[in-house]
Amino acid sequence: MQVAVIGGGISGLASAFVLAKAGVDVVLYEKEDSLGGHAKTITIDGVDLDLGFTLFNHATSPNTMEFFDSLGVDMKSSDMSFSVSLDKGQGFEWGTRNGFSSLFAQKKNFLNPYFWQMLREINKFKDDALRYIDELENNPDINRNETLGQFLKSRGYSELFQKSYLIPLCDSVWSCPSERAMSFSAFSVLSFCRNHHLLELFGHPQWLTFRIRSHSYVNKVTGQLQSWGCQIRTSCEVYSVYPADEGCTVVSSDGSQENYSCCVMAVHAPDALRILGNQATLDETRILGAFRYVYSDIFLHRDKNFMPQNTAAWSAWNFLGSTDGKICLTYWLNVLQNNGETGVPFLATLNPDHTPENTLLKWSTSNRVPSVAASKASLELDLIQGKRGIWFCGAYQGYGFQEDGLKAGMITAHGVLGKNCAVLSNPKHMVPSLLEKGARLFVARFFRRYISTGCLILLEEGGTIFTFEGTLRNSPLKTVLRIHNPQFYWKVMTEADLGLADSYINGDFSFVDKDEGLLNLFLIVIANKDLNSSTSKLKQKRGWWSPMFFTASIASAKCFFRHISRKNTLTQARRNVSRHYDLVN
């Protein structure tokens, strides 16, 4: 079987990856001179900058994270803080980057009843949104045509809340005019906000970005595709696709006209319709035509006038609005991409009312509009998939972001292969008890002191990440533990190495690298034990852990109460037999 994949963005790369890995003969077409779609990297003044597709996390992008882990892509922590600045700081100006100091960047808001009203409505909005989503998800027959504006009006939200919080949030995510946001599908917007932890100001999962920018992942995928024999044709635009006797025919700008068993159209919905032309069926025209996009101009610059007036409010995403309806959004790339200090900041502004000073680059981008019509159409995609040997995938089939594009590409490729695709769902946020939080602090403090060489990463379900990296950076040793149960911290704190072993046996944690993870953990512990012994850094510690009498007393108490709870009564004896013995033998 030979398959044409049209489009080299995240959906096309994912689709080609799955197909080529399965042994399919794949030809990948891309009209630009490089693959990656929105994932583009440039270098300015010696600093690598991504122009798009830079953020992901374990809580909201599980499939993306698994894909990158399989490729060995290096990542580092990022920031997804948000700020709002109205009327150049004359109206409300607040942010979330530095906790309450950013939230109350305008000190007068401590005594402003309207600001406190907005905060109360933010909490109310979260409760209403979760209740609404739960009701619709558990009752599929309920009409999902309610717009965001109707949702807000029926629940009595103030204009202040809308202008100072919700509209800036929607405009920032979907890059659209304020009046258009109110016509969005309430279910789509609220589901997205819930899934991406945007219903609360703080407590978000740890966001990540590429350690050496997005071209690193594109290069790894490209190399893997080529090793599997995939033909990659960049600077080769596809003009048309039409059905043939046994598949379909692809006509491209290089003058070729080739037949394939089937074709995967990994492009925006309007582009897919344009390529199909008059060959598009009524269903394809109706369903794909429901997906609309908003287009934005982006300027890369260093003009601080496009940031909040109060630097305490500066955040990764910065919404600037005015009473006359003019809005723009500025990304603080130094924070988003964790570039460190670069002197004058690198800023990227969408749709400014005038060209910023010190402009370095200009380009355009597009975002799918989460309309009611698009929400309906997404439920009907199966009606057009695989018909006449033509398949469709793209981020528009979800919320319009990279995780959606990756999932769409994977699902479509498995459809071509006639297989089911098991995509990962967003994990639940791990919520430790008060005792477990205390144990987590204890364990984290110990590892910060103990790790002098190598790198140990604790990755909690839900996205929280703890990184312990030694100052001796010449060691290649690294291991990543996935923490599935907060009991891990309590067991390790109270029983040290035995607690670690017990947690592993009980499945409280696992290793990202299933082959070398456990070995690397042992090597890191041993290497640091030797270093700490030689430097007497922790000479008051028992072994590699905490004070002997403290650990021993807690562990002994646990064992005593466990022993008492298993007192060998008749009932307990039966329970012990059922747990530990195979009576068949």
Coordinates of C-alpha atoms in Angstrom, one line a residue:
M1 CA 0.0 0.0 0.0
Q2 CA 1.3 3.5 -0.9
V3 CA -0.2 6.5 0.9
A4 CA 0.1 10.2 0.2
V5 CA 0.1 12.5 3.3
I6 CA -0.5 16.1 2.4
G7 CA 0.7 18.6 5.0
G8 CA 3.9 18.5 7.1
G9 CA 2.5 20.0 10.3
I10 CA 2.0 18.1 13.6
S11 CA -1.0 16.1 12.1
G12 CA 0.8 15.1 8.9
L13 CA 4.0 14.2 10.8
A14 CA 2.1 12.0 13.3
S15 CA 0.1 10.3 10.5
A16 CA 3.2 9.6 8.4
F17 CA 5.0 8.4 11.5
V18 CA 2.4 5.8 12.4
L19 CA 2.0 4.6 8.8
A20 CA 5.7 4.4 8.0
K21 CA 6.4 2.6 11.2
A22 CA 3.8 0.0 10.2
G23 CA 5.7 -0.6 6.9
V24 CA 3.5 1.5 4.6
D25 CA 5.1 3.2 1.6
V26 CA 4.5 6.9 2.5
V27 CA 5.0 10.1 0.4
L28 CA 4.8 13.3 2.5
Y29 CA 4.0 16.5 0.7
E30 CA 4.7 20.0 2.2
K31 CA 4.3 23.3 0.3
E32 CA 6.8 25.1 2.6
D33 CA 10.5 24.6 2.4
S34 CA 10.6 22.8 5.8
L35 CA 8.4 20.5 7.9
G36 CA 6.8 21.3 11.2
G37 CA 3.9 23.6 10.4
H38 CA 3.7 26.2 13.2
A39 CA 6.9 24.7 14.7
K40 CA 9.4 27.1 13.3
T41 CA 12.7 28.2 14.9
I42 CA 14.7 31.3 14.1
T43 CA 18.0 32.7 15.6
I44 CA 18.3 36.4 16.5
D45 CA 21.3 37.8 18.3
G46 CA 22.5 34.3 19.0
V47 CA 19.2 33.3 20.7
D48 CA 17.0 30.5 19.3
L49 CA 13.3 31.5 19.3
D50 CA 10.3 29.5 18.5
L51 CA 7.6 31.3 16.5
G52 CA 4.9 28.8 17.5
F53 CA 4.0 25.5 19.1
T54 CA 6.1 25.9 22.2
L55 CA 4.1 24.7 25.2
F56 CA 2.8 21.4 26.5
N57 CA 2.4 19.4 29.8
H58 CA 1.6 16.0 31.1
A59 CA -1.8 17.0 32.3
T60 CA -3.3 18.5 29.1
S61 CA -1.0 17.0 26.4
P62 CA -0.5 13.3 27.4
N63 CA -0.2 12.0 23.8
T64 CA 2.3 14.8 22.9
M65 CA 4.4 14.0 25.9
E66 CA 4.4 10.3 25.2
F67 CA 5.4 11.0 21.6
F68 CA 8.2 13.3 22.6
D69 CA 9.4 10.8 25.2
S70 CA 9.6 8.1 22.6
L71 CA 11.7 10.4 20.4
G72 CA 14.0 11.4 23.2
V73 CA 13.2 15.1 23.0
D74 CA 14.7 17.1 25.8
M75 CA 12.4 19.5 27.6
K76 CA 12.6 22.2 30.3
S77 CA 10.1 24.0 32.5
S78 CA 8.1 26.9 31.1
D79 CA 5.5 29.4 32.3
M80 CA 1.9 30.0 31.2
S81 CA 1.0 33.0 33.4
F82 CA -1.5 35.5 32.2
S83 CA -2.1 39.2 32.6
V84 CA -4.8 41.8 31.7
S85 CA -4.1 45.5 31.1
L86 CA -7.0 47.7 30.3
D87 CA -6.7 51.3 29.0
K88 CA -2.9 51.3 29.3
G89 CA -3.1 50.6 33.0
Q90 CA -5.8 53.2 33.8
G91 CA -8.3 50.4 34.1
F92 CA -7.7 47.1 35.8
E93 CA -4.2 45.7 35.5
W94 CA -3.4 42.3 37.0
G95 CA -1.4 39.2 36.4
T96 CA -0.6 35.7 37.7
R97 CA 3.1 35.2 37.2
N98 CA 4.2 36.0 40.7
G99 CA 1.2 35.0 42.8
F100 CA -0.6 37.7 44.8
S101 CA 2.1 40.3 44.1
S102 CA 1.1 40.1 40.4
L103 CA -2.6 39.7 41.1
F104 CA -2.5 42.9 43.1
A105 CA 0.0 44.7 40.9
Q106 CA -2.2 47.7 41.4
K107 CA -2.1 48.1 45.2
K108 CA -5.3 50.1 45.2
N109 CA -7.2 46.9 44.2
F110 CA -6.8 45.6 47.7
L111 CA -9.5 48.1 48.7
N112 CA -11.4 48.1 45.3
P113 CA -14.8 46.3 45.8
Y114 CA -15.2 45.9 42.0
F115 CA -11.9 44.0 41.8
W116 CA -13.0 41.7 44.6
Q117 CA -16.3 41.2 42.8
M118 CA -14.4 40.0 39.7
L119 CA -12.5 37.5 41.9
R120 CA -15.7 36.2 43.4
E121 CA -17.2 35.8 39.9
I122 CA -14.1 33.9 38.8
N123 CA -14.8 31.3 41.5
K124 CA -18.5 31.2 40.6
F125 CA -17.6 30.7 36.9
K126 CA -15.5 27.7 37.7
D127 CA -18.4 26.1 39.7
D128 CA -21.0 26.9 37.1
A129 CA -18.7 25.7 34.2
L130 CA -17.9 22.3 35.9
R131 CA -21.6 21.8 36.7
Y132 CA -22.6 22.6 33.1
I133 CA -20.0 20.4 31.5
D134 CA -20.9 17.5 33.8
E135 CA -24.6 17.8 32.9
L136 CA -24.0 17.8 29.2
E137 CA -21.4 15.0 29.2
N138 CA -23.7 12.7 31.2
N139 CA -26.8 13.6 29.1
P140 CA -25.8 13.4 25.4
D141 CA -29.4 14.2 24.3
I142 CA -29.2 17.7 25.8
N143 CA -28.9 20.5 23.2
R144 CA -25.3 21.8 23.0
N145 CA -26.1 24.8 20.9
E146 CA -25.9 27.3 23.7
T147 CA -23.4 30.1 23.0
L148 CA -21.0 31.5 25.6
G149 CA -22.9 34.7 25.6
Q150 CA -26.2 32.9 26.4
F151 CA -24.4 30.9 29.1
L152 CA -23.2 34.1 30.8
K153 CA -26.5 36.0 30.5
S154 CA -28.6 33.1 31.9
R155 CA -26.3 33.0 35.0
G156 CA -26.2 36.7 35.6
Y157 CA -22.5 37.5 35.1
S158 CA -21.5 41.1 35.3
E159 CA -20.1 43.1 32.4
L160 CA -17.0 43.8 34.6
F161 CA -16.3 40.1 34.9
Q162 CA -16.6 39.6 31.1
K163 CA -14.4 42.6 30.1
S164 CA -11.8 42.2 32.8
Y165 CA -11.4 38.4 32.8
L166 CA -13.3 36.1 30.4
I167 CA -13.2 38.0 27.1
P168 CA -9.4 38.7 27.5
L169 CA -8.9 34.9 28.2
C170 CA -10.9 33.9 25.2
D171 CA -9.4 36.5 22.9
S172 CA -5.9 35.4 24.0
V173 CA -6.5 31.7 23.4
W174 CA -8.3 32.0 20.1
S175 CA -7.0 35.3 18.8
C176 CA -10.4 36.7 18.0
P177 CA -12.3 40.0 18.4
S178 CA -14.3 40.4 21.6
E179 CA -17.7 40.4 20.1
R180 CA -17.0 37.1 18.3
A181 CA -16.1 35.3 21.5
M182 CA -19.7 35.6 22.8
S183 CA -20.9 33.5 19.8
F184 CA -18.6 30.6 20.6
S185 CA -20.0 27.3 21.7
A186 CA -20.3 27.4 25.5
F187 CA -19.6 23.7 25.7
S188 CA -16.4 23.9 23.6
V189 CA -15.0 26.9 25.4
L190 CA -15.8 25.6 28.9
S191 CA -14.5 22.1 28.1
F192 CA -11.3 23.5 26.8
C193 CA -10.9 25.7 29.9
R194 CA -11.5 22.8 32.2
N195 CA -9.1 20.4 30.4
H196 CA -6.4 23.1 30.3
H197 CA -6.9 24.2 34.0
L198 CA -7.9 27.7 32.9
L199 CA -10.9 27.9 35.3
E200 CA -8.6 28.9 38.1
L201 CA -6.1 31.7 38.5
F202 CA -3.4 29.6 40.2
G203 CA -2.6 25.9 40.7
H204 CA -1.9 25.1 37.1
P205 CA 0.2 22.0 36.1
Q206 CA 3.8 22.6 35.2
W207 CA 4.2 23.6 31.6
L208 CA 7.1 22.5 29.5
T209 CA 8.9 23.7 26.4
F210 CA 11.7 22.4 24.2
R211 CA 15.2 22.6 25.7
I212 CA 16.7 23.3 22.3
R213 CA 13.6 24.6 20.5
S214 CA 11.0 22.9 18.3
H215 CA 13.3 22.1 15.4
S216 CA 14.8 19.4 17.6
Y217 CA 11.6 17.4 17.5
V218 CA 11.0 18.0 13.8
N219 CA 14.5 16.9 13.0
K220 CA 14.1 13.7 15.1
V221 CA 10.8 12.8 13.3
T222 CA 12.2 13.6 9.9
G223 CA 15.2 11.4 10.5
Q224 CA 13.0 8.5 11.7
L225 CA 10.7 8.8 8.7
Q226 CA 13.6 8.8 6.3
S227 CA 15.1 5.7 8.0
W228 CA 11.8 3.9 7.3
G229 CA 11.9 4.8 3.7
C230 CA 9.4 7.7 3.7
Q231 CA 9.7 10.1 0.8
I232 CA 9.6 13.7 1.9
R233 CA 8.8 16.4 -0.7
T234 CA 9.2 19.9 0.7
S235 CA 8.4 23.0 -1.4
C236 CA 5.9 20.8 -3.2
E237 CA 2.3 22.2 -3.0
V238 CA -0.5 19.8 -3.8
Y239 CA -2.9 21.4 -6.4
S240 CA -5.6 18.8 -6.4
V241 CA -6.7 15.4 -5.3
Y242 CA -9.4 13.3 -7.0
P243 CA -10.7 9.8 -6.8
A244 CA -9.2 7.2 -9.2
D245 CA -10.2 3.6 -10.0
E246 CA -8.2 2.0 -7.1
G247 CA -7.5 4.9 -4.7
C248 CA -6.9 8.6 -5.6
T249 CA -4.6 10.8 -7.7
V250 CA -2.5 13.6 -6.4
V251 CA -1.4 16.5 -8.7
S252 CA 1.4 18.7 -7.3
S253 CA 3.4 21.8 -8.2
D254 CA 6.4 19.8 -9.3
G255 CA 4.4 18.6 -12.3
S256 CA 3.8 15.1 -11.0
Q257 CA 0.5 13.3 -11.2
E258 CA 0.7 10.1 -9.1
N259 CA -1.8 7.5 -8.0
Y260 CA -2.0 6.2 -4.4
S261 CA -3.9 3.6 -2.5
C262 CA -5.3 6.4 -0.4
C263 CA -4.6 10.0 0.7
V264 CA -4.4 11.7 4.1
M265 CA -5.2 15.4 3.9
A266 CA -3.5 16.8 7.0
V267 CA -4.3 20.4 6.3
H268 CA -6.8 23.0 7.5
A269 CA -10.4 22.2 6.6
P270 CA -10.7 25.2 4.1
D271 CA -7.4 24.1 2.4
A272 CA -8.7 20.5 2.1
L273 CA -11.9 21.8 0.4
R274 CA -9.8 24.0 -1.9
I275 CA -7.6 21.0 -2.9
L276 CA -10.6 18.8 -3.6
G277 CA -12.3 21.6 -5.6
N278 CA -15.4 20.4 -7.4
Q279 CA -14.5 16.8 -6.5
A280 CA -15.7 17.5 -2.9
T281 CA -18.9 15.6 -2.0
L282 CA -21.9 17.4 -0.4
D283 CA -21.0 15.9 3.0
E284 CA -17.4 17.0 2.7
T285 CA -18.5 20.5 1.8
R286 CA -21.0 20.7 4.6
I287 CA -18.8 19.3 7.4
L288 CA -15.4 20.7 6.5
G289 CA -17.1 24.1 5.6
A290 CA -18.3 24.4 9.2
F291 CA -14.7 24.9 10.4
R292 CA -13.8 28.6 10.2
Y293 CA -10.5 30.3 11.1
V294 CA -9.4 33.7 12.3
Y295 CA -6.1 35.0 10.9
S296 CA -3.6 37.2 12.8
D297 CA -0.5 39.2 12.0
I298 CA 2.3 38.7 14.5
F299 CA 5.3 41.0 15.1
L300 CA 8.5 39.9 16.9
H301 CA 9.9 43.0 18.5
R302 CA 11.4 44.5 21.7
D303 CA 9.0 47.4 22.3
K304 CA 8.0 47.4 26.0
N305 CA 5.0 49.7 25.2
F306 CA 3.1 46.5 24.3
M307 CA 3.4 45.1 27.8
P308 CA 1.4 46.1 31.0
Q309 CA 2.4 49.5 32.4
N310 CA 3.2 47.9 35.8
T311 CA 6.1 45.5 35.5
A312 CA 4.7 43.5 38.5
A313 CA 1.9 42.4 36.2
W314 CA 4.1 41.2 33.4
S315 CA 3.3 37.6 32.5
A316 CA 3.9 35.1 29.8
W317 CA 0.7 36.0 28.0
N318 CA -0.4 39.7 28.2
F319 CA -3.7 40.9 27.0
L320 CA -3.9 44.7 26.3
G321 CA -7.4 46.2 25.8
S322 CA -9.0 49.6 25.5
T323 CA -12.5 51.1 25.8
D324 CA -12.6 51.7 22.1
G325 CA -12.4 48.0 21.4
K326 CA -8.8 47.8 20.3
I327 CA -7.1 44.7 21.6
C328 CA -3.8 42.9 21.2
L329 CA -1.9 40.1 22.8
T330 CA 1.8 40.1 23.6
Y331 CA 3.8 36.9 24.4
W332 CA 6.9 37.4 26.6
L333 CA 9.1 34.9 24.8
N334 CA 11.9 35.0 27.4
V335 CA 9.5 33.5 30.0
L336 CA 7.4 31.3 27.7
Q337 CA 10.5 29.6 26.2
N338 CA 12.7 29.9 29.4
N339 CA 15.5 31.7 27.5
G340 CA 16.8 33.4 30.6
E341 CA 18.0 37.0 30.7
T342 CA 18.7 38.5 27.2
G343 CA 18.8 42.1 28.1
V344 CA 16.0 43.8 26.2
P345 CA 13.1 41.3 26.2
F346 CA 11.9 39.4 23.1
L347 CA 8.2 40.0 22.6
A348 CA 5.7 38.7 20.0
T349 CA 2.5 40.8 19.6
L350 CA -0.7 39.7 17.7
N351 CA -2.6 42.3 15.8
P352 CA -1.2 45.5 17.3
D353 CA -2.8 48.8 16.2
H354 CA 0.5 50.0 14.9
T355 CA 3.9 48.5 14.1
P356 CA 6.0 48.1 17.3
E357 CA 9.4 49.8 17.5
N358 CA 12.4 47.6 17.1
T359 CA 10.4 45.1 15.0
L360 CA 12.5 42.1 14.1
L361 CA 10.1 40.0 12.1
K362 CA 6.5 39.8 10.9
W363 CA 4.5 36.7 10.0
S364 CA 0.9 35.4 10.0
T365 CA -0.9 32.6 11.8
S366 CA -4.4 31.2 12.1
N367 CA -6.6 29.7 14.8
R368 CA -9.8 27.6 14.5
V369 CA -12.9 29.3 15.8
P370 CA -14.8 27.1 18.4
S371 CA -18.2 27.9 16.9
V372 CA -21.4 26.0 17.5
A373 CA -21.4 24.9 13.9
A374 CA -17.8 23.5 14.3
S375 CA -18.8 21.7 17.4
K376 CA -21.7 20.0 15.5
A377 CA -19.4 19.2 12.5
S378 CA -16.8 17.5 14.7
L379 CA -19.4 14.9 15.7
E380 CA -20.0 14.0 12.0
L381 CA -16.4 13.5 10.8
D382 CA -16.9 9.8 10.5
L383 CA -19.3 10.4 7.6
I384 CA -16.4 11.5 5.4
Q385 CA -13.4 9.6 6.7
G386 CA -12.0 7.1 4.3
K387 CA -14.7 7.5 1.7
R388 CA -13.2 7.2 -1.9
G389 CA -9.8 6.6 -0.3
I390 CA -9.5 10.1 1.1
W391 CA -9.0 10.8 4.9
F392 CA -8.9 14.0 6.8
C393 CA -7.0 15.1 9.9
G394 CA -6.0 18.3 11.6
A395 CA -6.1 20.1 14.9
Y396 CA -9.4 21.5 13.9
Q397 CA -10.9 18.1 14.7
G398 CA -10.3 19.0 18.4
Y399 CA -9.8 22.4 20.1
G400 CA -7.3 23.5 17.4
F401 CA -4.0 23.0 19.3
Q402 CA -1.0 20.7 18.9
E403 CA -2.3 17.9 21.1
D404 CA -5.5 17.8 19.0
G405 CA -3.4 17.8 15.8
L406 CA -1.3 14.9 17.0
K407 CA -4.3 12.8 18.1
A408 CA -6.1 13.5 14.8
G409 CA -3.0 12.3 12.9
M410 CA -2.7 9.2 15.0
I411 CA -6.4 8.2 14.8
T412 CA -6.5 8.8 11.0
A413 CA -3.4 6.7 10.4
H414 CA -4.8 3.9 12.4
G415 CA -8.0 4.2 10.4
V416 CA -6.0 3.8 7.2
L417 CA -4.5 0.6 8.7
G418 CA -7.9 -0.7 9.7
K419 CA -6.9 -0.6 13.4
N420 CA -8.2 0.9 16.5
C421 CA -6.2 3.8 18.1
A422 CA -5.9 4.0 21.8
V423 CA -5.2 7.6 22.6
L424 CA -4.4 8.8 26.1
S425 CA -6.9 10.9 28.0
N426 CA -6.0 13.7 30.3
P427 CA -4.9 12.3 33.7
K428 CA -6.6 13.4 36.9
H429 CA -4.7 16.0 38.9
M430 CA -3.1 14.3 41.9
V431 CA -4.3 15.8 45.1
P432 CA -2.1 14.9 48.1
S433 CA -3.5 15.0 51.7
L434 CA -2.1 17.5 54.2
L435 CA 0.2 14.8 55.6
E436 CA 1.3 13.8 52.1
K437 CA 2.0 17.4 51.2
G438 CA 4.2 17.6 54.3
A439 CA 6.0 14.4 53.3
R440 CA 6.4 15.8 49.8
L441 CA 8.1 18.9 51.1
F442 CA 10.4 16.8 53.3
V443 CA 11.4 14.5 50.4
A444 CA 11.9 17.4 48.0
R445 CA 14.1 19.2 50.5
F446 CA 16.2 16.1 51.0
F447 CA 16.8 15.5 47.3
R448 CA 17.7 19.2 46.7
R449 CA 20.5 18.7 49.3
Y450 CA 21.4 15.2 48.4
I451 CA 21.7 15.3 44.6
S452 CA 25.1 16.7 43.6
T453 CA 25.5 14.8 40.3
G454 CA 23.1 13.4 37.8
C455 CA 19.4 14.4 37.4
L456 CA 16.4 13.0 39.2
I457 CA 12.9 14.1 38.0
L458 CA 9.6 13.4 39.9
L459 CA 6.7 13.7 37.5
E460 CA 3.3 13.6 39.3
E461 CA 0.1 12.6 37.5
G462 CA -1.6 15.9 36.7
G463 CA 1.6 17.7 35.6
T464 CA 3.5 18.9 38.7
I465 CA 7.2 18.3 38.2
F466 CA 10.1 18.3 40.7
T467 CA 13.6 18.5 39.1
F468 CA 16.7 17.7 41.2
E469 CA 19.9 18.4 39.3
G470 CA 23.4 18.4 40.7
T471 CA 25.8 21.2 40.3
L472 CA 28.3 18.7 38.8
R473 CA 26.8 18.7 35.4
N474 CA 29.3 16.4 33.7
S475 CA 27.2 13.3 34.6
P476 CA 25.0 11.8 31.9
L477 CA 22.9 10.0 34.5
K478 CA 19.2 10.9 34.4
T479 CA 16.0 9.2 35.5
V480 CA 12.4 10.2 35.5
L481 CA 9.9 8.8 38.0
R482 CA 6.1 9.0 37.3
I483 CA 4.4 9.4 40.6
H484 CA 1.0 7.8 40.5
N485 CA 0.1 7.9 44.2
P486 CA 1.0 10.6 46.8
Q487 CA 1.6 7.8 49.3
F488 CA 5.0 7.6 47.6
Y489 CA 6.2 10.6 49.6
W490 CA 4.9 9.3 52.9
K491 CA 6.5 5.9 52.4
V492 CA 9.8 7.3 51.4
M493 CA 9.9 9.8 54.2
T494 CA 9.0 7.3 56.9
E495 CA 10.9 4.2 55.6
A496 CA 13.6 5.6 53.4
D497 CA 15.0 3.0 51.0
L498 CA 12.6 0.4 52.2
G499 CA 9.7 2.8 51.5
L500 CA 11.0 3.5 48.1
A501 CA 11.1 -0.3 47.3
D502 CA 7.6 -0.7 48.8
S503 CA 6.3 2.1 46.6
Y504 CA 7.8 0.6 43.5
I505 CA 6.3 -2.9 44.3
N506 CA 2.9 -1.4 45.0
G507 CA 2.9 0.7 41.8
D508 CA 3.0 4.1 43.5
F509 CA 5.6 5.1 40.9
S510 CA 7.0 3.9 37.7
F511 CA 9.9 4.9 35.3
V512 CA 9.5 6.7 32.0
D513 CA 12.4 4.8 30.7
K514 CA 11.3 1.2 31.4
D515 CA 14.6 -0.3 30.3
E516 CA 17.2 1.9 32.0
G517 CA 15.2 3.9 34.6
L518 CA 15.6 1.7 37.6
L519 CA 19.3 1.1 36.9
N520 CA 19.9 4.9 36.5
L521 CA 18.2 5.6 39.8
F522 CA 20.5 3.1 41.6
L523 CA 23.5 4.7 39.9
I524 CA 22.4 8.2 40.9
V525 CA 21.9 7.2 44.5
I526 CA 25.3 5.4 44.7
A527 CA 27.2 8.2 43.0
N528 CA 25.7 10.9 45.3
K529 CA 26.2 8.7 48.4
D530 CA 29.9 8.5 47.5
L531 CA 30.1 12.2 46.9
N532 CA 28.3 13.1 50.1
S533 CA 30.4 10.8 52.1
S534 CA 33.6 12.3 50.7
T535 CA 32.5 15.9 51.3
S536 CA 30.8 15.1 54.6
K537 CA 27.9 17.1 53.3
L538 CA 25.4 14.8 54.9
K539 CA 27.6 13.1 57.5
Q540 CA 24.8 13.4 60.1
K541 CA 22.5 11.3 57.9
R542 CA 21.9 7.6 58.2
G543 CA 23.0 6.0 54.9
W544 CA 21.6 8.1 52.2
W545 CA 18.6 9.3 54.0
S546 CA 17.4 11.1 57.1
P547 CA 18.4 11.1 60.8
M548 CA 18.5 7.5 62.0
F549 CA 16.3 7.8 65.1
F550 CA 13.7 9.9 63.4
T551 CA 13.3 7.5 60.5
A552 CA 13.6 4.4 62.7
S553 CA 10.9 5.6 65.2
I554 CA 8.4 6.4 62.5
A555 CA 9.0 3.1 60.6
S556 CA 8.8 1.1 63.9
A557 CA 5.5 2.8 64.8
K558 CA 4.1 2.0 61.4
C559 CA 5.2 -1.6 61.6
F560 CA 3.7 -1.9 65.1
F561 CA 0.3 -0.5 64.1
R562 CA 0.4 -2.7 61.0
H563 CA 1.1 -5.7 63.2
I564 CA -1.8 -4.8 65.6
S565 CA -4.2 -4.4 62.7
R566 CA -3.3 -7.9 61.5
K567 CA -3.9 -9.6 64.8
N568 CA -4.5 -13.2 64.1
T569 CA -8.2 -13.6 64.8
L570 CA -10.2 -16.2 62.9
T571 CA -11.5 -13.5 60.6
Q572 CA -8.0 -12.0 60.0
A573 CA -6.5 -15.5 59.5
R574 CA -9.0 -16.2 56.7
R575 CA -8.1 -12.8 55.2
N576 CA -4.4 -13.5 55.4
V577 CA -4.8 -16.9 53.8
S578 CA -6.8 -15.4 50.9
R579 CA -4.1 -12.7 50.4
H580 CA -1.0 -14.8 50.6
Y581 CA -1.7 -18.5 49.7
D582 CA -2.9 -20.2 46.6
L583 CA -5.1 -22.9 48.0
V584 CA -5.3 -24.7 44.6
N585 CA -1.8 -25.8 45.1

